[in-house]
mmCIF file of C-alpha atoms in Angstrom:
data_model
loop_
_atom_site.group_PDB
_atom_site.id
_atom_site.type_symbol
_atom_site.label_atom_id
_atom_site.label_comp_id
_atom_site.label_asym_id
_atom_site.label_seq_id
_atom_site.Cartn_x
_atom_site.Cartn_y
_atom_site.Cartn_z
ATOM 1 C CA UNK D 29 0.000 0.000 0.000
ATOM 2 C CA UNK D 30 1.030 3.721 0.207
ATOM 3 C CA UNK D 31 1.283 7.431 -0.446
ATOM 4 C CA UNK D 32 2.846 10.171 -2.395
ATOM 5 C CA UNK D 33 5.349 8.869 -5.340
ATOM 6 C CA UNK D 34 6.528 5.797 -5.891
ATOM 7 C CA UNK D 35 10.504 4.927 -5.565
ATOM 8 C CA UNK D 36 12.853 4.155 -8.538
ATOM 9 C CA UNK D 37 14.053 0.378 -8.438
ATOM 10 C CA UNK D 38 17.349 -0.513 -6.426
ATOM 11 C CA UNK D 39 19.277 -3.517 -6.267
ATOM 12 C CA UNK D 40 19.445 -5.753 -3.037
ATOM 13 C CA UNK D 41 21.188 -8.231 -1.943
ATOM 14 C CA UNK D 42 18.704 -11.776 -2.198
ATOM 15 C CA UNK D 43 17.026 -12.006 1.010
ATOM 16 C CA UNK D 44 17.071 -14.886 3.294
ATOM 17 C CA UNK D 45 14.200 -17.359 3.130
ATOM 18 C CA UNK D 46 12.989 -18.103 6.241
ATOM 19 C CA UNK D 47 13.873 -21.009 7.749
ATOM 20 C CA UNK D 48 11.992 -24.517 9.656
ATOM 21 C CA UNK D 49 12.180 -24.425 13.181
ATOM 22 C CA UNK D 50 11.934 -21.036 13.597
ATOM 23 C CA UNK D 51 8.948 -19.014 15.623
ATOM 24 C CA UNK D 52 7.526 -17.839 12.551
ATOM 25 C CA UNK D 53 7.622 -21.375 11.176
ATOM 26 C CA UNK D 54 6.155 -22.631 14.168
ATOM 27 C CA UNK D 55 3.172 -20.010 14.920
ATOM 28 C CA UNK D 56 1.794 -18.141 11.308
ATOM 29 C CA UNK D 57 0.500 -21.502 10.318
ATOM 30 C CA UNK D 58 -2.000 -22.135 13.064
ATOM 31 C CA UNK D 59 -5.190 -21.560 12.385
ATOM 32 C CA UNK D 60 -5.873 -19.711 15.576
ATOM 33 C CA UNK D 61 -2.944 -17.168 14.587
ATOM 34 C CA UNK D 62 -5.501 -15.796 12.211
ATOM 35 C CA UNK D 63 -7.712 -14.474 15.233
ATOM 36 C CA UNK D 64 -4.423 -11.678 15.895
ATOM 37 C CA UNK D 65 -4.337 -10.658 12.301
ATOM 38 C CA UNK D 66 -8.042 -8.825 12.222
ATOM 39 C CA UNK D 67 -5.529 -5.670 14.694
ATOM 40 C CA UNK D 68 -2.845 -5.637 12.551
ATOM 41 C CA UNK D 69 -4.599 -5.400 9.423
ATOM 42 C CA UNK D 70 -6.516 -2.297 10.907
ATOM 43 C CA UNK D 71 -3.276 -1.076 12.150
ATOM 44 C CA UNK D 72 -2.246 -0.811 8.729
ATOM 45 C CA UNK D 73 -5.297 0.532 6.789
ATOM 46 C CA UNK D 74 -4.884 3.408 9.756
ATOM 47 C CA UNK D 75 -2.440 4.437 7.369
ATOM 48 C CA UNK D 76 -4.170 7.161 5.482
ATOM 49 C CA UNK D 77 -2.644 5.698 2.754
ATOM 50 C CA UNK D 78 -3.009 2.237 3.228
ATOM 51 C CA UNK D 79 -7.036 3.140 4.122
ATOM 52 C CA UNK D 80 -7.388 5.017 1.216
ATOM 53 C CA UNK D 81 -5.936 2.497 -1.301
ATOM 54 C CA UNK D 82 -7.732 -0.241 0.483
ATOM 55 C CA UNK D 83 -10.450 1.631 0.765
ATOM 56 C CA UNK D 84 -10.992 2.395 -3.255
ATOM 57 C CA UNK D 85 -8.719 -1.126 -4.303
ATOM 58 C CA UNK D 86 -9.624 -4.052 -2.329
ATOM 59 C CA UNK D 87 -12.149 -6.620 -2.493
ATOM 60 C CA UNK D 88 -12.853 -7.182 1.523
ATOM 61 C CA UNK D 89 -16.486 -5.890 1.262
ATOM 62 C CA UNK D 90 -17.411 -7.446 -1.645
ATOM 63 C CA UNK D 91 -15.567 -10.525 -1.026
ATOM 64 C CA UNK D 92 -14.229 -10.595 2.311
ATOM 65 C CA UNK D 93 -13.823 -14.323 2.614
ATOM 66 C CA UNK D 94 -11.908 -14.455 -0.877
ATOM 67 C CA UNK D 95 -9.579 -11.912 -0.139
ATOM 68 C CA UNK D 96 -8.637 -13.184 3.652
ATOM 69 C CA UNK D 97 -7.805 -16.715 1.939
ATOM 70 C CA UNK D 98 -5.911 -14.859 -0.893
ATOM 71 C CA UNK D 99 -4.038 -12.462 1.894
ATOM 72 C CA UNK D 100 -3.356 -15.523 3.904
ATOM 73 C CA UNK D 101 -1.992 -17.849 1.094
ATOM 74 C CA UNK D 102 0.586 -15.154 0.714
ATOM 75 C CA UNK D 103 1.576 -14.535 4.253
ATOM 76 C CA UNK D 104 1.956 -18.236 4.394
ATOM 77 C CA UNK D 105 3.971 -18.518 1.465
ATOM 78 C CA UNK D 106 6.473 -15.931 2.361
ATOM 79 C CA UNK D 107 6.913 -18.399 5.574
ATOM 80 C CA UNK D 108 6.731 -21.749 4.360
ATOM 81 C CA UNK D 109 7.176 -20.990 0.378
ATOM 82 C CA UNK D 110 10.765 -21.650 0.617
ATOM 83 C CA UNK D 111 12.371 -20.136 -3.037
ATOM 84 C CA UNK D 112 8.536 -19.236 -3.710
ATOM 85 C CA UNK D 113 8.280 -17.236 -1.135
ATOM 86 C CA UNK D 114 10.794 -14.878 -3.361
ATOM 87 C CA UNK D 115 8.838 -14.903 -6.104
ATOM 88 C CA UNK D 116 5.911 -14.034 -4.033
ATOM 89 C CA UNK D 117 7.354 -11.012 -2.803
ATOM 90 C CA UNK D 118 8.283 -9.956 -6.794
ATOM 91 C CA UNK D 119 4.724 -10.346 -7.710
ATOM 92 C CA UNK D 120 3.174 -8.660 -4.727
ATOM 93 C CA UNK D 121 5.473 -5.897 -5.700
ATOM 94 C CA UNK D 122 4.281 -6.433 -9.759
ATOM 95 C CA UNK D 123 0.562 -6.687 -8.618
ATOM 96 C CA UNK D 124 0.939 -3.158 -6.723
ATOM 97 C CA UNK D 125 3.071 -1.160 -8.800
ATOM 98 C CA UNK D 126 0.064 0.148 -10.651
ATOM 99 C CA UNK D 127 -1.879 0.179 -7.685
ATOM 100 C CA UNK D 128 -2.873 4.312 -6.319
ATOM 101 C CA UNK D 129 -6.258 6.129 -5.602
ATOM 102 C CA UNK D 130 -7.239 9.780 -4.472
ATOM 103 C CA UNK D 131 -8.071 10.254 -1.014
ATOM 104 C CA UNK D 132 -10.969 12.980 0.032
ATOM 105 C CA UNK D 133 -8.706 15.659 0.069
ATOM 106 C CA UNK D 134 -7.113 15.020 -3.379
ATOM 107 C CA UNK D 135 -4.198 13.278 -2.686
ATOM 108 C CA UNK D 136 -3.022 10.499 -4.394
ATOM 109 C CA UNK D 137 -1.217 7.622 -2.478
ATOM 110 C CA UNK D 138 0.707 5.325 -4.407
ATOM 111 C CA UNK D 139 0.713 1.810 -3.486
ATOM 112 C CA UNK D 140 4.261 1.028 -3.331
ATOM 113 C CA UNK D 141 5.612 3.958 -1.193
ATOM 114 C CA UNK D 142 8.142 2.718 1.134
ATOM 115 C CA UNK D 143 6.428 3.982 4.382
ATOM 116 C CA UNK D 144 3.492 2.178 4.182
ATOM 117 C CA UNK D 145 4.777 -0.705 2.362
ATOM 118 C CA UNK D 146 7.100 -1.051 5.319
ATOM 119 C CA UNK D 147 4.254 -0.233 7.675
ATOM 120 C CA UNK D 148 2.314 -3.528 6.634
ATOM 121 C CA UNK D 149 5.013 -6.666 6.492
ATOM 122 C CA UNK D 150 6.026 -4.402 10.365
ATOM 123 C CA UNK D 151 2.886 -4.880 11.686
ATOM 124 C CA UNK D 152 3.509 -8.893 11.740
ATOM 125 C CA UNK D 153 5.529 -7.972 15.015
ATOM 126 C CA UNK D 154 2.451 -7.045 16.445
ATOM 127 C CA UNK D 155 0.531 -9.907 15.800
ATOM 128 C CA UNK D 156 3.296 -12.039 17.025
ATOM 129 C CA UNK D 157 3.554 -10.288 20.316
ATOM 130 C CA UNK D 158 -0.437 -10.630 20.019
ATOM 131 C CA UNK D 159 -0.914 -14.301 20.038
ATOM 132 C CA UNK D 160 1.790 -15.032 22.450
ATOM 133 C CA UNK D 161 -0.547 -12.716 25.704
ATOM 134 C CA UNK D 162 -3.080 -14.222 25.044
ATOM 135 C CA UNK D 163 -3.239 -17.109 23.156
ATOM 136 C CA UNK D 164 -0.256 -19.216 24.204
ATOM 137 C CA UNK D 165 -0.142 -21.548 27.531
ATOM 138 C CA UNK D 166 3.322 -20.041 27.460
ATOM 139 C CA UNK D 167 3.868 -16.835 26.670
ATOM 140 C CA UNK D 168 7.551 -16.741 24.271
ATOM 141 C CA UNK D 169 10.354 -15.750 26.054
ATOM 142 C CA UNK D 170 12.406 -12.256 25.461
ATOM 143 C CA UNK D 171 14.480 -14.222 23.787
ATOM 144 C CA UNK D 172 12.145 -15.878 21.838
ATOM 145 C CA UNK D 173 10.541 -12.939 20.881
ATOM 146 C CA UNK D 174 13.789 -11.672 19.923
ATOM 147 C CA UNK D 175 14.148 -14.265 17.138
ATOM 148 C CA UNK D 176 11.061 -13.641 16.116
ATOM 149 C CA UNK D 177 11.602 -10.071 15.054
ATOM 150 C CA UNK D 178 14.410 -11.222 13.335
ATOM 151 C CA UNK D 179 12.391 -13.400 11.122
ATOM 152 C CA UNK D 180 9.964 -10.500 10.861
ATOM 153 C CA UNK D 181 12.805 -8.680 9.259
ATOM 154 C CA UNK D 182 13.557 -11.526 7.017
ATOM 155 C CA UNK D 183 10.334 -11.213 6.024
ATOM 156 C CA UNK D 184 10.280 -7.582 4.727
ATOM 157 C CA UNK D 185 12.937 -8.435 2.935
ATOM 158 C CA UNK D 186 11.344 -10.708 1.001
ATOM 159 C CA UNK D 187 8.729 -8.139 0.141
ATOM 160 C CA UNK D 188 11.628 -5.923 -0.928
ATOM 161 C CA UNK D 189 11.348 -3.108 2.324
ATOM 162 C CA UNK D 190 13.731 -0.675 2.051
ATOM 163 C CA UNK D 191 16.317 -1.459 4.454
ATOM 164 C CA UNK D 192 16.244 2.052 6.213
ATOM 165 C CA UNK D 193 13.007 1.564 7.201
ATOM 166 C CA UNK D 194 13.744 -1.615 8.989
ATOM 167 C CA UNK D 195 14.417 -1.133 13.076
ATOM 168 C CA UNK D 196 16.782 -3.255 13.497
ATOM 169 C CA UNK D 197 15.958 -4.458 17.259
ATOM 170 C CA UNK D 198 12.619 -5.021 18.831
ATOM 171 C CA UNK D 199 13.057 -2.097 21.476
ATOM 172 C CA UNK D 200 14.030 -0.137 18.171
ATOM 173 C CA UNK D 201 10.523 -1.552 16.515
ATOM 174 C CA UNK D 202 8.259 -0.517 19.718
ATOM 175 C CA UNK D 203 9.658 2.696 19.428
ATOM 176 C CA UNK D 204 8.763 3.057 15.665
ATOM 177 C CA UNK D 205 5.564 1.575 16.544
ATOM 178 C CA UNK D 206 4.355 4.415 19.103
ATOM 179 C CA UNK D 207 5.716 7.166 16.938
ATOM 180 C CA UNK D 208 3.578 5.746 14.005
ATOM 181 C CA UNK D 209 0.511 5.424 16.164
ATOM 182 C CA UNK D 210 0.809 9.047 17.742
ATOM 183 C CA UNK D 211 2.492 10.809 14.312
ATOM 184 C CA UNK D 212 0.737 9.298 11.218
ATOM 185 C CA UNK D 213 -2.053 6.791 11.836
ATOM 186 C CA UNK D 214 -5.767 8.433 11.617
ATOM 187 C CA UNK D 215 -9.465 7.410 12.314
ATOM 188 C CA UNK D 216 -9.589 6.010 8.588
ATOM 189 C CA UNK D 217 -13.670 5.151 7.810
ATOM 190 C CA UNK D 218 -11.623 1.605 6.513
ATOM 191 C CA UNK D 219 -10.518 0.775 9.732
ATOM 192 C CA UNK D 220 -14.029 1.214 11.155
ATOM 193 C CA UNK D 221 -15.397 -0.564 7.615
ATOM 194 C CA UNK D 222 -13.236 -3.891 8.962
ATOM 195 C CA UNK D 223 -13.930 -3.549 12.850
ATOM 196 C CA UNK D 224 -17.924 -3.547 11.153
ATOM 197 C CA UNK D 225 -17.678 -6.152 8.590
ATOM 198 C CA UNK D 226 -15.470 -8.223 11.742
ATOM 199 C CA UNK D 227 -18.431 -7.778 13.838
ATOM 200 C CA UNK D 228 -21.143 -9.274 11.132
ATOM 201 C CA UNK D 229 -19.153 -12.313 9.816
ATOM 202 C CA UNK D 230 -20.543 -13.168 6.151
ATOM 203 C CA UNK D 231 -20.954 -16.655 5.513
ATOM 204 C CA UNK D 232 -18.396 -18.808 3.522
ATOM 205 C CA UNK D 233 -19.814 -18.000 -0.297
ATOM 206 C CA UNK D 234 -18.952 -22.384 -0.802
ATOM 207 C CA UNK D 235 -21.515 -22.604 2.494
ATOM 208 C CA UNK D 236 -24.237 -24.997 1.153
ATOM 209 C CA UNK D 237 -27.519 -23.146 1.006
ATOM 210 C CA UNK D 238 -29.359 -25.500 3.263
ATOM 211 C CA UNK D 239 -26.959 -23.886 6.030
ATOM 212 C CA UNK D 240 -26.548 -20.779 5.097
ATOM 213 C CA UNK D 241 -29.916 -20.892 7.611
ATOM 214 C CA UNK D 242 -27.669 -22.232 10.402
ATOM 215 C CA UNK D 243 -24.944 -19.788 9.907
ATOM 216 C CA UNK D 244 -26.691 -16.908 11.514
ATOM 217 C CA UNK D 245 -26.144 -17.808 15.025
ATOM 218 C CA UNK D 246 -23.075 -19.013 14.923
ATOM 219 C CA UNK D 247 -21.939 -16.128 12.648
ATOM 220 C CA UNK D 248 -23.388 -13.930 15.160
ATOM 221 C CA UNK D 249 -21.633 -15.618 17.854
ATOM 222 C CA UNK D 250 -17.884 -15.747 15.638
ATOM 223 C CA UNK D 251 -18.477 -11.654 14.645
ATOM 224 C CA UNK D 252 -18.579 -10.867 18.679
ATOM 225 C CA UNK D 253 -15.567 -13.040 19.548
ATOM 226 C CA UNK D 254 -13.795 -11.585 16.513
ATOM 227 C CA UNK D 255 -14.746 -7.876 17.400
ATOM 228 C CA UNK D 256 -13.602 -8.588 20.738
ATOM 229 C CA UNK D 257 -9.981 -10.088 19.886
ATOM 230 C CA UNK D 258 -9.818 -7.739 17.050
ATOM 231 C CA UNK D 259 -10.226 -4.360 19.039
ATOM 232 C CA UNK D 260 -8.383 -5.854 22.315
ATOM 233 C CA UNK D 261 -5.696 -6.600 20.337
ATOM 234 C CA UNK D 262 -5.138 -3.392 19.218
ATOM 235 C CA UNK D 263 -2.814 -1.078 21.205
ATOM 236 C CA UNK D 264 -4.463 1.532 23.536
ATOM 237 C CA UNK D 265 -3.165 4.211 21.626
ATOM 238 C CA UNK D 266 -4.796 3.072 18.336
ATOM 239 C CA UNK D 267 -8.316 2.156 19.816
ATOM 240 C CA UNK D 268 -8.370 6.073 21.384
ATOM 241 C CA UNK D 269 -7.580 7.661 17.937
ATOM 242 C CA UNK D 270 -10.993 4.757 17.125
ATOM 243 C CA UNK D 271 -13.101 6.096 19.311
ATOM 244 C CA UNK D 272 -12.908 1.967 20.915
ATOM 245 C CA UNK D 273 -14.079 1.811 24.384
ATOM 246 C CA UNK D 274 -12.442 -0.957 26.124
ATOM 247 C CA UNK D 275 -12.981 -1.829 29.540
ATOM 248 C CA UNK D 276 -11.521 -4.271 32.466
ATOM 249 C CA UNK D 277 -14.311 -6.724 31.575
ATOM 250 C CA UNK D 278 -13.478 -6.900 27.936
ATOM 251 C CA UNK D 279 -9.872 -7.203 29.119
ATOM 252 C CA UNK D 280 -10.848 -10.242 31.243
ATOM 253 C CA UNK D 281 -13.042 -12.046 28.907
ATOM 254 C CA UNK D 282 -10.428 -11.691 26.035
ATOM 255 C CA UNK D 283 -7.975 -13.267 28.422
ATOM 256 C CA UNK D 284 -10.541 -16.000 29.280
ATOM 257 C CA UNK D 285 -11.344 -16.220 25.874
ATOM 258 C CA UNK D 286 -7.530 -16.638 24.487
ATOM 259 C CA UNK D 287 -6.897 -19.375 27.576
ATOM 260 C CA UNK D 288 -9.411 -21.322 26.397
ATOM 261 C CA UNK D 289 -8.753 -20.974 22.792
ATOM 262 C CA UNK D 290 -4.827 -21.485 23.089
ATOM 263 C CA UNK D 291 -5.116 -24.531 25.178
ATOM 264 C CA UNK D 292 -7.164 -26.559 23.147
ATOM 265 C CA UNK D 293 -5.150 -25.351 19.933
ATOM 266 C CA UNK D 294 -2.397 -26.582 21.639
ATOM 267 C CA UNK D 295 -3.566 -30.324 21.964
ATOM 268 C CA UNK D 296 -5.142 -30.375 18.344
ATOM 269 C CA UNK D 297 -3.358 -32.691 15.853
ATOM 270 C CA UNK D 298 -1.238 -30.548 13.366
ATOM 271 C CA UNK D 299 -3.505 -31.466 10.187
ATOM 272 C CA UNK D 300 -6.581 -29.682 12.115
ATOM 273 C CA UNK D 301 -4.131 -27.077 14.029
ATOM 274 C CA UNK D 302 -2.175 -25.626 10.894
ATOM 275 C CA UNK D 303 -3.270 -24.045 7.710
ATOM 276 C CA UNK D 304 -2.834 -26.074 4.364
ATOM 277 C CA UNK D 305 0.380 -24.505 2.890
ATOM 278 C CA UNK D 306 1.791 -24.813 6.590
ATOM 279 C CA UNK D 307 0.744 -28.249 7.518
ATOM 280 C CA UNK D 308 2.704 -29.347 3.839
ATOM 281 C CA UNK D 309 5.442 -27.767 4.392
ATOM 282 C CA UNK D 310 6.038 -28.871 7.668
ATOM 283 C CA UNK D 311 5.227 -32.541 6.618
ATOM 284 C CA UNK D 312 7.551 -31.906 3.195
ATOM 285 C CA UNK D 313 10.338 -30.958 6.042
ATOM 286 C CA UNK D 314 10.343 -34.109 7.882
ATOM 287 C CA UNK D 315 9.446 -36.182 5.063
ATOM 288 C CA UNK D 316 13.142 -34.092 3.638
ATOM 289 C CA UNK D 317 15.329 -34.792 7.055
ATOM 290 C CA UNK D 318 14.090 -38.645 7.237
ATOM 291 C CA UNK D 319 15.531 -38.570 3.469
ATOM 292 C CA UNK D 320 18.511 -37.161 4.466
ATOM 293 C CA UNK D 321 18.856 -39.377 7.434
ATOM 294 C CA UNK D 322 18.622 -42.456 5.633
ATOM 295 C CA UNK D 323 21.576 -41.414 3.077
ATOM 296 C CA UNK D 324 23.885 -40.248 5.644
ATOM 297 C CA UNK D 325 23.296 -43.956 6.935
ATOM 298 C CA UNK D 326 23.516 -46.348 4.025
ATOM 299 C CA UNK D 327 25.544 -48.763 3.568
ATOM 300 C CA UNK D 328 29.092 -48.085 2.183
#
């Protein structure tokens, strides 16, 4: 996404895929990780530029479940894509380039402006930090979370972020993170157009019709819990510029809500716990070091 002009090309140096065994590798894939995306991804259409592009661009109202799979396939494959994941980030890149749109007071923001493409791969950081309060029996480590930023930064990379941009330690990140809060994120009508279309929950379009009748309860019942983690995910800062109340009850029933969730995720088996392009890759992994294992010990 972005604003203002777009920058000439420059040469890098070939980023680093991200490797198995890693935090990234470990936690994108889950299928509860999703729940801590809904914050980030209003995070970054808070970006006038990001809202505005979004707003006039994107498919999410008229195909919201269509483009979370599509957003999601991609986020996955910059994790688990191994060489693809490189190509991924070229035709992210390709698909943008052309992308802009004029925002209410006639200015037009450019999809690939470094800011705000920074802003978006950043925001992973705080999804990561995210899941681990509240979703994980045990919460990752400093160091942990250390290594994760790391792989956050490989992962900008890969979507070809201007290394300038890049803070190059988490204390360095949280610092970037209030100053683009307080400085340059606004009460964008997108951000409030996702917090509402969170809240309704559409039902899957390849829903069969006979339960498209069934779907409204439980829809109703998935928009509130997704409201909920979506706003108390967000950082106090962001949900004041909203307009978000948020009080110690909401606090408590998110963390009741994220125990509950995060323990059973943690004893499902990984076909049911991890999302498709995640669950292969990890089985492609093993299925590669059993190989490997059995070569270094054949007979000679």
């Amino acid at each position: 996404m972005a604003s203002s002009t777009v920058p000439g090309a420059r040469r890098r140096p070939a980023p680093e895929l991200i490797e198995p065994g890693g935090i990234l590798w470990e936690l994108t894939g889950q299928r509860l990780y999703v729940a801590v995306t809904g914050s980030a991804f209003v995070l970054q259409v808070m970006h006038p530029a990001i809202g505005t592009v979004v707003d006039q661009r994107s498919t999410f109202r008229t195909d919201p479940w269509g483009r979370a799979e599509r957003s999601f396939a991609s986020v996955q494959t910059w994790v688990y894509g191994g060489q693809t994941a490189i190509d991924e980030g070229r035709r992210l890149r390709e698909m943008h380039k052309d992308l802009s749109a004029v925002d209410a007071y006639g200015k037009r923001h450019h999809a690939l402006t470094a800011e705000p493409w920074a802003w978006v791969p950043l925001t992973a950081f705080h999804a990561i930090t995210s899941y681990s309060r509240y979703f994980l029996p045990r919460p990752l480590t400093e160091a942990q979370l250390e290594q994760a930023y790391a792989e956050v930064l490989q992962m900008c990379r890969i979507l070809q972020v201007r290394e300038d941009l890049l803070p190059p330690t988490p204390a360095a990140f949280w610092a970037y993170y209030d100053g683009m809060i307080s400085r340059t994120l606004v009460d964008h009508p997108t951000a409030h157009d996702v917090l509402d279309l969170a809240a309704r929950t559409p039902p899957p379009p390849m829903l069969p019709a006979p339960l498209r009748r069934l779907w409204r309860p439980a829809g109703a019942l998935g928009g509130e819990i997704n409201r909920l983690v979506m706003v108390g995910t967000l950082p106090p800062a962001a949900r004041a510029k909203l307009g978000l109340s948020w009080s110690g009850f909401d606090e408590r029933r998110l963390r009741a809500i994220g125990t509950v969730l995060g323990r059973a995720n943690a004893v499902l088996p990984e076909r049911v716990k991890y999302l498709d392009i995640a669950y292969e890759a990890r089985r492609a992994t093993r299925a590669t070091e059993r190989f490997e294992r059995t070569l270094a010990t054949r007979p000679l």
